[in-house]
Amino acid sequence: MKKQLKNFVAGEFVTTGSTFDIYNPVTGTAHAEAFEADKALVDRAVSAARTALKGEWGSMPLQKRRALLGKVADLIEARFDEFLAAEVADTGKPVSLASHIDIPRGAANFRVFADGIANVSTETFEMDTPDGRGAINYSVRKPLGVIAIISPWNLPLLLMTWKVAPALACGNTIIVKPSEETPSTATLLAEVIKEAGIPDGVFNLVHGFGPDSAGEFLTSHPGVDAITFTGETRTGSAIMRAASETVKALSFEMGGKNPGIVFADADFDAAVEGIGRAIFANTGQVCLATERVYVERPIFDRFVQAMKEKAEAMHIGLPQDAETNFGPLVSAEHRDKVLSYYKLAVEEGATVVTGGGVPKFGDERDNGYYVQPTIITGLPETARCVKEEIFGPIAHIAPFDTEEEAVAMANDTEYGLASSIWTTNLTCAHRVAGQIEAGINWVNCWFLRDLRTPFGGTKMSGIGREGGIHSINFYSEPVNICVKL
Ligand code: NAD
C-alpha cells in the first residue's frame, strides 16, 4: 500500500482529484503518492496565509513564537525515525548520512532561528533639526508577509527548513512547495506544525510540479509577497520572470560548478579525503559539491591515482547498511542526465580514470537509479563537462603550474557558489581565497558550516544570502519611525 501525501491548507489535510507517484530510487518502485494541488487549492493556501497574518500569529508575542518553533524542533526529534525513513525512501540516501545531516539539521534550523530572532537589533539615528531640538529615527522589523517557499530534492528537509524556520521566526506566513520528487518529509513537517500548535494558515503545504502546476501557480500569484527558492539556475530565471509581474522580493540559491584547488604543499591525505567527500557525498547531489579539481602539477598524477582509489572504495549499498556511503541518484530522469554527461565526456575526449557507467548488483537495486563514482581527466577548460553543472558523482581533474593560472581557471565559470583551497601556506590560502569569485570558500576543509555565516552564490548561483542575520534580513523588512523631539 503506497503512502498518501496530502496537502495542508488552513490547518487541514486536503486531498485532490489528481495524484502523482513518488519513487524509491533504490528500487525504482513507487512507495508513495501525492495529491497534486490545483490552482484553486493554491489560491486557498494563499488566502489562508493572508488571513493568518492578520490573526493570532500576527500579534503573537515573540517569546511565544519562539517557544512554538522550539516545540517544532522537539517534535521532529521525537519522530526522528519516521522523518529518517521518509527521507531515505524518497532519496535513497544512506541512513548514515541522513541521520547525521538531513534530519538533525532539519530540527536544528528551528532552534537556530528561534535564537537568532531574539538576538537581532535595529538601527537608530539621531538627527539635527532647524529648531535645534532634533529628532530620533529608529527602525522596527516587520514580516514581509506571505512567502512562497520552493525547495529542491537533494537535501529535502534540511533545505526546506532552512527557509521555513527563519520565515516563521520573523512572523511571516508561508506556503511551501517541496520538490515533486521528495515530498514526504514536508508532509510530516505539516503534521508536526499542527501538533506543535502553530495557528492554522501560518504554514501551508501544496504538492505539485513547476510549470503549469503548484510551483508556477504560487510564484505568479498576486497574493504572494516574496519567493525564496533553491534549485536550478534555469528554474530561478523562470521564477524571476513570473515574479516580475507583481514585483516580489526574491531570495535565490541556485546551481554551481564548484572548483577545488590543491597546491603541492597541501596535506595530501587531508586533501584527498576532503575533495573525495566534496565529489561523492550524497552521490554528488550537493549544490556545494566539487565538479572541477585543479591540482598543482608536481602532485597531479599521485592525486589522480588517489582519487581513483577513493572512488573505487566507495561502498555502494542499501541505505540501511552501516558501511554504505554512496546511494543512487534521485530519479530515472536525473540518472539519464548524469549518464548523458558520462557519454559526453568521452565524446569530448576525456580520459575516464574510473567509473563512467552503471554498477551491476544482481538484485533489486538494478532497477534503481545508481551510477558509478567517476573521475575524468584530459578535457580542455572549454568542454561542456567542465562548464556545465552535472549534479552527479563526477569530477574533472586538471593540472596547473601557477597560482594565477589556478585562480583564472577556477573563476572561468558563469557560476559562483563555492570553492575549496588546499595548502599549508597560509599566505597563499588567504590570497587565493580572496580572489575566488564565489560566495562560500573553504580552506583545508569542505562543508564545514557555521549557520551564522553568509550562505549563497555570486554570478548565476544566486541572489542574496541566507544564514544568521542574512536570513532574518530577507524575511523581515525594516520600517523607519522618525520622532521629532
Ligand atoms: P529544480 O530547479 O528542478 O526544482 C526546484 C524546485 O522548483 C522544485 O520544487 C520544482 O518543482 C520547482 N520548480 C520547477 N520549475 C518551476 C517553475 N517554473 N515555477 C515554480 N517552481 C518551479 O531543482 P532540483 O533539480 O530540485 O535541484 C537541483 C538543483 O538545485 C541544482 O542545480 C543544485 O545546484 C541546486 N541547489 C542549489 C542549492 C544552493 O544552496 N545554492 C542547494 C541545493 C540545490
Short mmCIF file of C-alpha atoms and ligand atoms in Angstrom, two decimals:
data_model
loop_
_atom_site.label_atom_id
_atom_site.label_comp_id
_atom_site.label_asym_id
_atom_site.label_seq_id
_atom_site.Cartn_x
_atom_site.Cartn_y
_atom_site.Cartn_z
CA MET A 1 0.00 0.00 0.00
CA LYS A 2 1.50 3.31 -1.11
CA LYS A 3 1.63 6.12 1.44
CA GLN A 4 -0.69 9.01 0.59
CA LEU A 5 0.71 12.51 0.92
CA LYS A 6 -1.87 15.24 1.37
CA ASN A 7 -1.70 18.97 1.00
CA PHE A 8 -2.01 21.04 4.17
CA VAL A 9 -4.07 24.21 3.85
CA ALA A 10 -5.59 26.36 6.60
CA GLY A 11 -4.79 23.69 9.18
CA GLU A 12 -6.49 20.84 7.28
CA PHE A 13 -5.01 17.94 5.33
CA VAL A 14 -6.53 18.11 1.85
CA THR A 15 -6.81 15.60 -1.00
CA THR A 16 -7.45 16.50 -4.63
CA GLY A 17 -8.67 14.63 -7.71
CA SER A 18 -5.18 14.00 -9.10
CA THR A 19 -2.16 12.15 -7.71
CA PHE A 20 1.43 11.55 -8.78
CA ASP A 21 3.77 8.76 -7.71
CA ILE A 22 6.91 9.13 -5.60
CA TYR A 23 9.61 6.60 -6.44
CA ASN A 24 12.16 4.93 -4.21
CA PRO A 25 15.47 5.50 -6.06
CA VAL A 26 16.97 2.29 -4.63
CA THR A 27 14.48 0.00 -6.36
CA GLY A 28 12.67 2.26 -8.83
CA THR A 29 9.29 1.37 -7.35
CA ALA A 30 6.59 3.83 -6.27
CA HIS A 31 6.37 3.95 -2.48
CA ALA A 32 4.00 6.90 -2.09
CA GLU A 33 1.60 9.11 -4.00
CA ALA A 34 0.97 12.80 -3.51
CA PHE A 35 -2.22 14.72 -4.21
CA GLU A 36 -1.42 17.41 -6.74
CA ALA A 37 -2.65 20.85 -5.77
CA ASP A 38 -4.66 22.60 -8.49
CA LYS A 39 -4.91 26.34 -8.94
CA ALA A 40 -7.99 26.60 -6.72
CA LEU A 41 -6.15 24.91 -3.84
CA VAL A 42 -3.11 27.16 -4.26
CA ASP A 43 -5.49 30.14 -4.16
CA ARG A 44 -6.97 28.80 -0.93
CA ALA A 45 -3.49 28.33 0.56
CA VAL A 46 -2.51 31.91 -0.30
CA SER A 47 -5.69 33.31 1.13
CA ALA A 48 -5.33 31.19 4.31
CA ALA A 49 -1.80 32.57 4.71
CA ARG A 50 -3.03 36.13 4.20
CA THR A 51 -5.81 35.66 6.77
CA ALA A 52 -3.39 34.10 9.29
CA LEU A 53 -1.11 37.15 9.05
CA LYS A 54 -3.92 39.25 10.48
CA GLY A 55 -4.90 36.71 13.14
CA GLU A 56 -3.33 35.38 16.34
CA TRP A 57 0.04 34.85 14.65
CA GLY A 58 0.31 38.49 13.57
CA SER A 59 0.07 39.77 17.14
CA MET A 60 1.73 36.84 18.90
CA PRO A 61 4.45 37.88 21.40
CA LEU A 62 7.91 36.96 20.18
CA GLN A 63 8.60 34.67 23.13
CA LYS A 64 5.54 32.59 22.31
CA ARG A 65 6.50 32.37 18.62
CA ARG A 66 9.98 31.27 19.66
CA ALA A 67 8.57 28.64 22.01
CA LEU A 68 6.44 27.23 19.19
CA LEU A 69 9.49 26.94 16.94
CA GLY A 70 11.34 25.16 19.74
CA LYS A 71 8.43 22.75 20.00
CA VAL A 72 8.63 22.03 16.27
CA ALA A 73 12.30 21.09 16.73
CA ASP A 74 11.41 18.87 19.70
CA LEU A 75 8.67 17.11 17.76
CA ILE A 76 10.91 16.45 14.74
CA GLU A 77 13.39 14.85 17.13
CA ALA A 78 10.62 12.86 18.83
CA ARG A 79 9.64 11.48 15.40
CA PHE A 80 13.24 11.18 14.22
CA ASP A 81 12.90 7.62 12.89
CA GLU A 82 9.80 8.47 10.87
CA PHE A 83 11.48 11.51 9.32
CA LEU A 84 14.58 9.43 8.61
CA ALA A 85 12.61 6.62 6.96
CA ALA A 86 10.65 9.11 4.84
CA GLU A 87 13.79 10.96 3.67
CA VAL A 88 15.58 7.72 2.85
CA ALA A 89 12.57 6.33 0.97
CA ASP A 90 12.31 9.47 -1.21
CA THR A 91 16.03 9.95 -1.89
CA GLY A 92 17.72 6.56 -1.40
CA LYS A 93 20.50 8.33 0.52
CA PRO A 94 22.45 6.34 3.10
CA VAL A 95 20.91 6.26 6.57
CA SER A 96 24.36 7.14 7.92
CA LEU A 97 24.18 10.45 6.03
CA ALA A 98 20.52 11.36 6.61
CA SER A 99 20.71 10.51 10.31
CA HIS A 100 23.74 12.79 10.76
CA ILE A 101 22.93 15.66 8.43
CA ASP A 102 19.41 15.87 6.98
CA ILE A 103 17.17 15.18 9.97
CA PRO A 104 19.23 16.68 12.83
CA ARG A 105 19.91 19.82 10.78
CA GLY A 106 16.21 19.98 9.84
CA ALA A 107 15.34 20.15 13.54
CA ALA A 108 18.30 22.41 14.43
CA ASN A 109 17.22 25.04 11.89
CA PHE A 110 14.16 25.82 14.05
CA ARG A 111 16.30 26.33 17.17
CA VAL A 112 18.94 28.38 15.33
CA PHE A 113 16.38 30.88 14.06
CA ALA A 114 14.28 30.90 17.25
CA ASP A 115 17.50 32.04 18.96
CA GLY A 116 18.55 34.25 16.06
CA ILE A 117 15.40 36.36 16.09
CA ALA A 118 15.86 37.05 19.81
CA ASN A 119 19.31 38.48 19.21
CA VAL A 120 18.83 40.92 16.35
CA SER A 121 18.97 44.65 16.73
CA THR A 122 17.69 47.50 14.61
CA GLU A 123 19.15 50.91 13.76
CA THR A 124 18.80 54.23 15.50
CA PHE A 125 19.91 57.61 14.12
CA GLU A 126 19.78 60.92 15.92
CA MET A 127 19.45 63.92 13.63
CA ASP A 128 19.59 67.68 13.91
CA THR A 129 16.57 69.83 13.08
CA PRO A 130 16.43 73.58 12.32
CA ASP A 131 14.79 74.35 15.67
CA GLY A 132 17.72 72.73 17.44
CA ARG A 133 15.57 70.14 19.23
CA GLY A 134 16.43 67.28 16.92
CA ALA A 135 14.74 64.04 16.05
CA ILE A 136 15.34 60.35 16.57
CA ASN A 137 14.91 57.76 13.87
CA TYR A 138 14.54 54.14 14.81
CA SER A 139 13.55 51.17 12.74
CA VAL A 140 11.42 48.20 13.63
CA ARG A 141 11.35 44.84 11.91
CA LYS A 142 8.12 43.76 10.21
CA PRO A 143 7.46 40.44 8.50
CA LEU A 144 7.48 40.51 4.70
CA GLY A 145 4.01 38.95 4.56
CA VAL A 146 3.01 35.83 2.63
CA ILE A 147 6.05 33.90 1.45
CA ALA A 148 6.27 31.10 -1.12
CA ILE A 149 9.00 28.55 -0.39
CA ILE A 150 10.09 26.47 -3.38
CA SER A 151 12.59 23.79 -2.46
CA PRO A 152 14.67 21.09 -4.21
CA TRP A 153 15.08 17.34 -3.76
CA ASN A 154 18.74 16.92 -2.80
CA LEU A 155 18.50 17.77 0.93
CA PRO A 156 14.73 17.97 1.18
CA LEU A 157 14.04 18.58 4.87
CA LEU A 158 17.26 20.47 5.56
CA LEU A 159 16.93 22.99 2.72
CA MET A 160 13.19 23.47 3.23
CA THR A 161 13.50 24.15 6.98
CA TRP A 162 16.47 26.45 6.27
CA LYS A 163 13.75 28.72 4.80
CA VAL A 164 10.67 27.74 6.84
CA ALA A 165 12.35 28.38 10.22
CA PRO A 166 13.59 31.96 9.61
CA ALA A 167 10.40 32.86 7.71
CA LEU A 168 8.28 31.81 10.70
CA ALA A 169 10.73 33.28 13.23
CA CYS A 170 10.24 36.66 11.53
CA GLY A 171 6.45 36.35 11.79
CA ASN A 172 5.58 35.61 8.16
CA THR A 173 3.03 33.11 6.93
CA ILE A 174 4.13 30.63 4.29
CA ILE A 175 3.17 28.26 1.54
CA VAL A 176 5.72 25.51 0.94
CA LYS A 177 6.04 23.70 -2.40
CA PRO A 178 8.54 20.87 -1.90
CA SER A 179 10.13 19.07 -4.82
CA GLU A 180 7.76 16.68 -6.57
CA GLU A 181 10.48 14.00 -6.19
CA THR A 182 10.73 14.24 -2.39
CA PRO A 183 7.55 15.50 -0.70
CA SER A 184 7.42 13.03 2.23
CA THR A 185 9.31 14.91 4.97
CA ALA A 186 7.48 18.14 4.10
CA THR A 187 4.20 16.31 4.74
CA LEU A 188 5.49 15.02 8.08
CA LEU A 189 6.56 18.56 8.93
CA ALA A 190 2.96 19.72 8.35
CA GLU A 191 1.83 17.17 10.94
CA VAL A 192 4.45 18.44 13.37
CA ILE A 193 3.44 22.06 12.78
CA LYS A 194 -0.17 21.18 13.61
CA GLU A 195 0.81 19.16 16.65
CA ALA A 196 3.02 22.00 17.92
CA GLY A 197 0.01 24.32 17.91
CA ILE A 198 1.11 26.80 15.26
CA PRO A 199 -2.11 28.61 14.27
CA ASP A 200 -3.99 27.41 11.16
CA GLY A 201 -2.95 29.07 7.92
CA VAL A 202 0.54 30.07 9.11
CA PHE A 203 2.18 27.05 7.43
CA ASN A 204 0.58 25.69 4.27
CA LEU A 205 1.87 22.93 2.04
CA VAL A 206 0.98 22.30 -1.60
CA HIS A 207 2.23 19.40 -3.67
CA GLY A 208 2.94 19.53 -7.37
CA PHE A 209 5.36 20.31 -10.15
CA GLY A 210 6.86 23.55 -11.55
CA PRO A 211 5.47 24.85 -14.84
CA ASP A 212 1.67 24.94 -15.11
CA SER A 213 1.40 23.36 -11.67
CA ALA A 214 1.64 24.35 -7.99
CA GLY A 215 5.12 25.92 -8.42
CA GLU A 216 4.09 28.33 -11.13
CA PHE A 217 0.65 28.99 -9.58
CA LEU A 218 2.46 30.15 -6.46
CA THR A 219 5.29 32.13 -7.98
CA SER A 220 2.94 34.08 -10.25
CA HIS A 221 0.29 34.58 -7.55
CA PRO A 222 -0.50 38.23 -6.83
CA GLY A 223 -1.20 37.37 -3.17
CA VAL A 224 2.39 36.20 -2.57
CA ASP A 225 4.75 38.94 -1.31
CA ALA A 226 8.09 37.14 -1.57
CA ILE A 227 9.62 33.97 -3.00
CA THR A 228 12.52 32.04 -1.58
CA PHE A 229 13.82 29.41 -3.97
CA THR A 230 16.56 26.80 -4.03
CA GLY A 231 17.07 24.86 -7.23
CA GLU A 232 18.46 25.06 -10.74
CA THR A 233 19.52 28.37 -12.23
CA ARG A 234 17.22 27.82 -15.22
CA THR A 235 14.24 27.43 -12.87
CA GLY A 236 15.30 30.56 -10.99
CA SER A 237 15.16 32.56 -14.18
CA ALA A 238 11.62 31.24 -14.95
CA ILE A 239 10.54 32.15 -11.40
CA MET A 240 12.06 35.60 -11.74
CA ARG A 241 10.00 36.20 -14.89
CA ALA A 242 6.82 35.02 -13.17
CA ALA A 243 7.52 37.13 -10.08
CA SER A 244 8.28 40.29 -12.02
CA GLU A 245 4.58 40.94 -12.81
CA THR A 246 3.81 41.68 -9.17
CA VAL A 247 7.34 42.73 -8.08
CA LYS A 248 8.02 40.17 -5.36
CA ALA A 249 11.08 40.09 -3.11
CA LEU A 250 13.36 37.22 -4.18
CA SER A 251 15.96 35.05 -2.50
CA PHE A 252 17.63 32.57 -4.84
CA GLU A 253 20.09 29.75 -4.08
CA MET A 254 20.97 28.08 -7.37
CA GLY A 255 23.44 25.91 -9.20
CA GLY A 256 27.21 25.68 -9.05
CA LYS A 257 30.24 24.27 -10.86
CA ASN A 258 32.47 24.45 -7.86
CA PRO A 259 36.27 24.27 -8.07
CA GLY A 260 38.69 22.65 -5.64
CA ILE A 261 42.31 23.85 -5.82
CA VAL A 262 45.04 21.60 -4.43
CA PHE A 263 48.55 23.01 -4.06
CA ALA A 264 51.60 20.74 -3.97
CA ASP A 265 52.31 21.71 -0.35
CA ALA A 266 48.84 20.62 0.84
CA ASP A 267 48.40 17.94 3.48
CA PHE A 268 47.95 15.28 0.80
CA ASP A 269 45.79 12.86 2.76
CA ALA A 270 43.52 15.60 4.08
CA ALA A 271 43.06 16.97 0.57
CA VAL A 272 42.21 13.54 -0.85
CA GLU A 273 39.75 12.93 1.97
CA GLY A 274 38.16 16.39 1.70
CA ILE A 275 37.94 16.53 -2.09
CA GLY A 276 36.69 12.94 -2.18
CA ARG A 277 33.85 13.90 0.13
CA ALA A 278 33.18 17.05 -1.88
CA ILE A 279 32.80 14.99 -5.08
CA PHE A 280 30.91 11.94 -3.83
CA ALA A 281 28.86 12.97 -0.75
CA ASN A 282 25.13 12.50 -1.41
CA THR A 283 26.16 10.94 -4.75
CA GLY A 284 27.38 14.36 -5.92
CA GLN A 285 23.93 15.87 -5.48
CA VAL A 286 25.04 18.76 -3.28
CA CYS A 287 24.96 22.30 -4.60
CA LEU A 288 28.36 22.85 -2.92
CA ALA A 289 29.86 19.69 -4.46
CA THR A 290 33.17 19.91 -6.31
CA GLU A 291 32.99 19.04 -10.02
CA ARG A 292 36.29 20.66 -11.08
CA VAL A 293 39.57 19.93 -9.34
CA TYR A 294 42.79 21.81 -10.13
CA VAL A 295 45.95 20.15 -8.84
CA GLU A 296 49.47 21.62 -8.89
CA ARG A 297 51.46 19.64 -11.44
CA PRO A 298 54.11 18.03 -9.17
CA ILE A 299 51.40 16.05 -7.32
CA PHE A 300 48.90 15.71 -10.19
CA ASP A 301 49.47 12.05 -11.09
CA ARG A 302 49.61 10.96 -7.46
CA PHE A 303 46.41 12.88 -6.69
CA VAL A 304 44.51 11.41 -9.66
CA GLN A 305 45.58 7.92 -8.57
CA ALA A 306 44.42 8.63 -5.01
CA MET A 307 41.03 9.88 -6.22
CA LYS A 308 40.68 6.76 -8.39
CA GLU A 309 41.23 4.64 -5.30
CA LYS A 310 38.81 6.80 -3.33
CA ALA A 311 36.11 6.41 -6.00
CA GLU A 312 36.62 2.66 -6.23
CA ALA A 313 36.45 2.31 -2.44
CA MET A 314 33.01 3.92 -2.21
CA HIS A 315 30.59 1.48 -0.68
CA ILE A 316 27.55 1.43 -2.94
CA GLY A 317 24.93 -0.34 -0.93
CA LEU A 318 21.48 -0.37 0.55
CA PRO A 319 20.73 2.79 2.56
CA GLN A 320 20.29 0.82 5.78
CA ASP A 321 23.73 -0.86 5.66
CA ALA A 322 26.04 0.89 8.09
CA GLU A 323 29.01 0.88 5.71
CA THR A 324 27.06 2.33 2.74
CA ASN A 325 28.37 5.78 1.84
CA PHE A 326 27.11 6.07 -1.73
CA GLY A 327 23.47 5.84 -2.80
CA PRO A 328 21.51 6.17 -6.04
CA LEU A 329 20.67 9.39 -7.88
CA VAL A 330 17.24 10.78 -7.09
CA SER A 331 15.31 9.78 -10.23
CA ALA A 332 15.45 7.92 -13.52
CA GLU A 333 15.35 11.28 -15.28
CA HIS A 334 18.30 12.61 -13.30
CA ARG A 335 20.25 9.39 -13.89
CA ASP A 336 19.68 9.80 -17.65
CA LYS A 337 21.01 13.35 -17.40
CA VAL A 338 24.13 12.30 -15.48
CA LEU A 339 24.76 9.35 -17.82
CA SER A 340 24.44 11.68 -20.81
CA TYR A 341 27.34 13.69 -19.35
CA TYR A 342 29.35 10.49 -18.77
CA LYS A 343 28.89 9.80 -22.50
CA LEU A 344 29.57 13.39 -23.49
CA ALA A 345 32.83 13.37 -21.51
CA VAL A 346 34.11 10.53 -23.72
CA GLU A 347 32.90 12.29 -26.87
CA GLU A 348 34.70 15.45 -25.75
CA GLY A 349 37.93 13.43 -25.44
CA ALA A 350 38.16 12.79 -21.69
CA THR A 351 40.22 10.02 -20.17
CA VAL A 352 37.90 8.08 -17.89
CA VAL A 353 40.13 7.29 -14.91
CA THR A 354 37.41 5.27 -13.21
CA GLY A 355 33.65 4.80 -13.42
CA GLY A 356 31.59 6.21 -16.25
CA GLY A 357 28.85 3.61 -16.14
CA VAL A 358 26.14 1.91 -14.10
CA PRO A 359 27.04 -0.58 -11.35
CA LYS A 360 25.53 -4.08 -11.55
CA PHE A 361 24.22 -5.68 -8.37
CA GLY A 362 22.21 -8.73 -9.43
CA ASP A 363 19.37 -7.70 -7.13
CA GLU A 364 16.50 -5.17 -6.84
CA ARG A 365 18.97 -2.27 -6.99
CA ASP A 366 19.44 -2.95 -10.72
CA ASN A 367 16.04 -1.24 -11.17
CA GLY A 368 17.19 1.72 -9.07
CA TYR A 369 18.96 4.87 -10.23
CA TYR A 370 22.61 4.11 -9.49
CA VAL A 371 25.66 5.34 -11.40
CA GLN A 372 29.33 4.75 -10.73
CA PRO A 373 31.56 7.25 -8.92
CA THR A 374 33.53 8.77 -11.77
CA ILE A 375 36.82 10.63 -12.25
CA ILE A 376 37.85 12.09 -15.59
CA THR A 377 40.90 13.98 -16.84
CA GLY A 378 42.24 15.45 -20.06
CA LEU A 379 39.46 17.84 -21.10
CA PRO A 380 40.07 21.39 -22.27
CA GLU A 381 38.61 24.06 -19.98
CA THR A 382 36.08 24.88 -22.69
CA ALA A 383 34.50 21.39 -22.65
CA ARG A 384 30.83 21.26 -21.67
CA CYS A 385 31.63 18.73 -18.93
CA VAL A 386 33.94 21.33 -17.37
CA LYS A 387 31.49 24.19 -17.81
CA GLU A 388 28.00 22.79 -17.04
CA GLU A 389 26.62 21.65 -13.69
CA ILE A 390 26.16 17.86 -13.85
CA PHE A 391 24.96 17.38 -10.24
CA GLY A 392 26.28 13.83 -10.08
CA PRO A 393 29.27 11.94 -8.63
CA ILE A 394 31.79 13.05 -11.24
CA ALA A 395 34.73 15.42 -11.27
CA HIS A 396 37.25 16.51 -13.86
CA ILE A 397 40.81 16.86 -12.56
CA ALA A 398 43.24 19.18 -14.37
CA PRO A 399 46.83 20.21 -13.60
CA PHE A 400 48.04 23.78 -13.05
CA ASP A 401 51.50 25.35 -12.92
CA THR A 402 50.99 28.73 -11.28
CA GLU A 403 48.67 30.21 -8.68
CA GLU A 404 47.42 32.78 -11.23
CA GLU A 405 46.50 30.01 -13.65
CA ALA A 406 44.59 28.10 -10.94
CA VAL A 407 42.63 31.18 -9.91
CA ALA A 408 41.84 32.06 -13.54
CA MET A 409 40.54 28.53 -14.28
CA ALA A 410 38.55 28.40 -11.04
CA ASN A 411 36.86 31.71 -11.88
CA ASP A 412 36.22 30.91 -15.54
CA THR A 413 32.59 29.90 -14.95
CA GLU A 414 29.18 31.52 -15.03
CA TYR A 415 28.57 30.15 -11.53
CA GLY A 416 29.94 31.36 -8.19
CA LEU A 417 28.69 29.23 -5.34
CA ALA A 418 31.58 27.54 -3.51
CA SER A 419 35.27 26.62 -3.63
CA SER A 420 37.81 24.77 -1.55
CA ILE A 421 41.53 25.53 -1.38
CA TRP A 422 44.07 23.06 -0.05
CA THR A 423 47.51 24.31 1.02
CA THR A 424 49.69 24.58 4.13
CA ASN A 425 50.92 28.02 3.02
CA LEU A 426 48.61 30.38 4.89
CA THR A 427 49.58 33.45 2.90
CA CYS A 428 48.74 31.65 -0.32
CA ALA A 429 45.47 30.40 1.19
CA HIS A 430 44.29 33.90 2.11
CA ARG A 431 45.50 35.38 -1.18
CA VAL A 432 43.74 32.76 -3.31
CA ALA A 433 40.55 32.66 -1.19
CA GLY A 434 40.22 36.41 -1.58
CA GLN A 435 40.37 36.14 -5.36
CA ILE A 436 37.83 33.37 -5.90
CA GLU A 437 34.53 34.63 -7.28
CA ALA A 438 32.25 32.51 -5.11
CA GLY A 439 30.07 33.11 -2.08
CA ILE A 440 31.36 30.26 0.11
CA ASN A 441 35.08 29.43 0.21
CA TRP A 442 36.76 26.81 2.35
CA VAL A 443 40.45 26.46 3.18
CA ASN A 444 41.61 22.94 4.09
CA CYS A 445 38.03 21.79 4.63
CA TRP A 446 34.70 21.42 2.86
CA PHE A 447 31.10 21.70 4.08
CA LEU A 448 32.21 22.98 7.48
CA ARG A 449 29.18 25.13 8.23
CA ASP A 450 28.63 27.73 10.92
CA LEU A 451 24.95 28.56 10.41
CA ARG A 452 25.51 32.24 11.26
CA THR A 453 27.76 32.84 8.25
CA PRO A 454 26.53 34.18 4.89
CA PHE A 455 25.45 31.35 2.60
CA GLY A 456 24.78 31.93 -1.08
CA GLY A 457 26.23 32.41 -4.50
CA THR A 458 27.62 35.12 -6.75
CA LYS A 459 27.02 35.33 -10.53
CA MET A 460 24.43 32.79 -11.76
CA SER A 461 24.50 30.89 -8.45
CA GLY A 462 22.16 33.13 -6.57
CA ILE A 463 20.68 36.36 -5.35
CA GLY A 464 21.03 37.31 -1.70
CA ARG A 465 22.39 35.37 1.24
CA GLU A 466 20.90 33.01 3.78
CA GLY A 467 22.21 32.14 7.24
CA GLY A 468 22.05 34.03 10.56
CA ILE A 469 21.26 37.70 10.21
CA HIS A 470 21.21 37.37 6.42
CA SER A 471 18.11 35.17 6.52
CA ILE A 472 16.47 37.43 9.07
CA ASN A 473 17.19 40.45 6.90
CA PHE A 474 15.47 38.78 3.95
CA TYR A 475 12.41 37.52 5.84
CA SER A 476 11.76 40.85 7.56
CA GLU A 477 11.83 44.45 6.46
CA PRO A 478 12.87 47.46 8.48
CA VAL A 479 10.31 50.21 8.82
CA ASN A 480 11.60 53.61 9.94
CA ILE A 481 9.91 55.74 12.57
CA CYS A 482 11.08 59.35 12.87
CA VAL A 483 10.23 61.11 16.14
CA LYS A 484 10.63 64.88 16.31
CA LEU A 485 11.71 65.91 19.79
P1 NAD B 1 14.71 22.40 -9.82
O1 NAD B 1 15.00 23.81 -10.18
O2 NAD B 1 14.39 21.44 -10.88
O3 NAD B 1 13.46 22.32 -8.82
C1 NAD B 1 13.45 23.05 -7.60
C2 NAD B 1 12.02 23.38 -7.24
O4 NAD B 1 11.49 24.30 -8.18
C3 NAD B 1 11.08 22.16 -7.26
O5 NAD B 1 10.21 22.26 -6.15
C4 NAD B 1 10.35 22.34 -8.57
O6 NAD B 1 9.07 21.75 -8.59
C5 NAD B 1 10.22 23.85 -8.65
N1 NAD B 1 10.01 24.39 -9.99
C6 NAD B 1 10.49 23.91 -11.17
N2 NAD B 1 10.09 24.71 -12.19
C7 NAD B 1 9.35 25.72 -11.64
C8 NAD B 1 8.66 26.84 -12.18
N3 NAD B 1 8.67 27.12 -13.48
N4 NAD B 1 8.00 27.66 -11.33
C9 NAD B 1 8.00 27.41 -10.00
N5 NAD B 1 8.62 26.35 -9.43
C10 NAD B 1 9.30 25.51 -10.24
O7 NAD B 1 15.94 21.93 -8.93
P2 NAD B 1 16.21 20.47 -8.37
O8 NAD B 1 16.51 19.62 -9.55
O9 NAD B 1 15.13 20.08 -7.43
O10 NAD B 1 17.53 20.68 -7.50
C11 NAD B 1 18.82 20.60 -8.02
C12 NAD B 1 19.37 21.98 -8.32
O11 NAD B 1 19.30 22.78 -7.15
C13 NAD B 1 20.83 22.01 -8.72
O12 NAD B 1 21.00 22.93 -9.75
C14 NAD B 1 21.54 22.50 -7.46
O13 NAD B 1 22.78 23.13 -7.67
C15 NAD B 1 20.54 23.44 -6.91
N6 NAD B 1 20.74 23.61 -5.48
C16 NAD B 1 21.26 24.77 -5.03
C17 NAD B 1 21.48 24.95 -3.67
C18 NAD B 1 22.08 26.22 -3.13
O14 NAD B 1 22.01 26.44 -1.94
N7 NAD B 1 22.64 27.08 -3.96
C19 NAD B 1 21.16 23.92 -2.78
C20 NAD B 1 20.63 22.74 -3.28
C21 NAD B 1 20.41 22.59 -4.65
#
